[in-house]
Coordinates of C-alpha atoms in Angstrom, one line a residue:
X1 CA 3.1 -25.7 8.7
X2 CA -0.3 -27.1 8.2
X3 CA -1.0 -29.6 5.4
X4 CA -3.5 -27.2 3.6
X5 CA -0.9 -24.3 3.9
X6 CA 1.4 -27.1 2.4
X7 CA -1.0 -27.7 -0.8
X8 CA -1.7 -24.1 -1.4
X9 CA 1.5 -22.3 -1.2
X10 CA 3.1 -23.9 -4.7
X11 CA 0.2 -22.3 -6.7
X12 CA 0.6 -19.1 -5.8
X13 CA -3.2 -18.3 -5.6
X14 CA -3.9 -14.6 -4.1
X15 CA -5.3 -12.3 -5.7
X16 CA -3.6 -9.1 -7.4
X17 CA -3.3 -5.7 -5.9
X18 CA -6.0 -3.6 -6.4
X19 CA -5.9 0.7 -5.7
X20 CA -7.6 1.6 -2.5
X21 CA -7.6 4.8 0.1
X22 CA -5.4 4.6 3.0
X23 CA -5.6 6.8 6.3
X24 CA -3.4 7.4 8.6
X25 CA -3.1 9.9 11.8
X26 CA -0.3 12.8 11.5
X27 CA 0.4 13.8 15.2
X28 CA 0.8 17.6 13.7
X29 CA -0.6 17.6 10.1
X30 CA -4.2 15.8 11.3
X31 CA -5.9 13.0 9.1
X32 CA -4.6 12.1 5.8
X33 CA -5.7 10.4 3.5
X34 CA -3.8 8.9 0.2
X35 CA -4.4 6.6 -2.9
X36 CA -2.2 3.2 -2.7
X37 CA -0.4 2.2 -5.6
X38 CA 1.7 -1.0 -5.8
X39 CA 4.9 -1.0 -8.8
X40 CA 6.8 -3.8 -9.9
X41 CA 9.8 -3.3 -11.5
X42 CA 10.3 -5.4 -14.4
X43 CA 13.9 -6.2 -13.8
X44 CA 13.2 -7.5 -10.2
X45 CA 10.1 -9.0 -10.2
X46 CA 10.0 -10.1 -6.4
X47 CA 10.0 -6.2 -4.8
X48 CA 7.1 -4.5 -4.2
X49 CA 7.5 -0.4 -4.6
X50 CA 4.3 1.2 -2.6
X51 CA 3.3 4.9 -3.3
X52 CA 0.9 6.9 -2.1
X53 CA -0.7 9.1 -4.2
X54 CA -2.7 12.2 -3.5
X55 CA -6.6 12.2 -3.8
X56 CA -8.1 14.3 -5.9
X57 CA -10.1 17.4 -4.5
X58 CA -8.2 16.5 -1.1
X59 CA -5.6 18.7 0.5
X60 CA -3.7 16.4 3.0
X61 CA -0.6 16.2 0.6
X62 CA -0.4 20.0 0.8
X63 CA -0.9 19.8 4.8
X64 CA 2.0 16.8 4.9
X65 CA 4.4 18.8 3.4
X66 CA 3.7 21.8 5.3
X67 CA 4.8 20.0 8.5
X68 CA 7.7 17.9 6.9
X69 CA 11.0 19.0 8.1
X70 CA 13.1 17.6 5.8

């Protein structure tokens, strides 16, 4: 561990999560692309749910679930 590393890592200094688009490639349902949301539950505040949302005026949520075998 470098000394640096060392000096920074007690004060906890990143920056918060912010919403963004993510892509990804569905071998059968094509591109899709989803809004990223990050949720903390107050009782554990160490775990980090992710969900991705669907985008407005976008239909790869609708395309996802068509191919979804669940």
């Amino acid at each position: 561990m470098s000394l640096e590393f060392r000096d920074w890592w007690p004060r906890h200094d990143v920056a918060g999560f912010e919403t963004h688009r993510r892509t990804f490639v569905h071998p059968e349902a094509g591109v899709l692309r989803f809004e990223t949301e990050q949720l903390i539950p107050v009782g554990a505040p160490d775990v980090r749910v992710i969900v991705h949302l669907p985008v407005p005026d976008d239909d790869s949520a609708d395309r996802l679930a068509a191919v979804v075998r669940i």
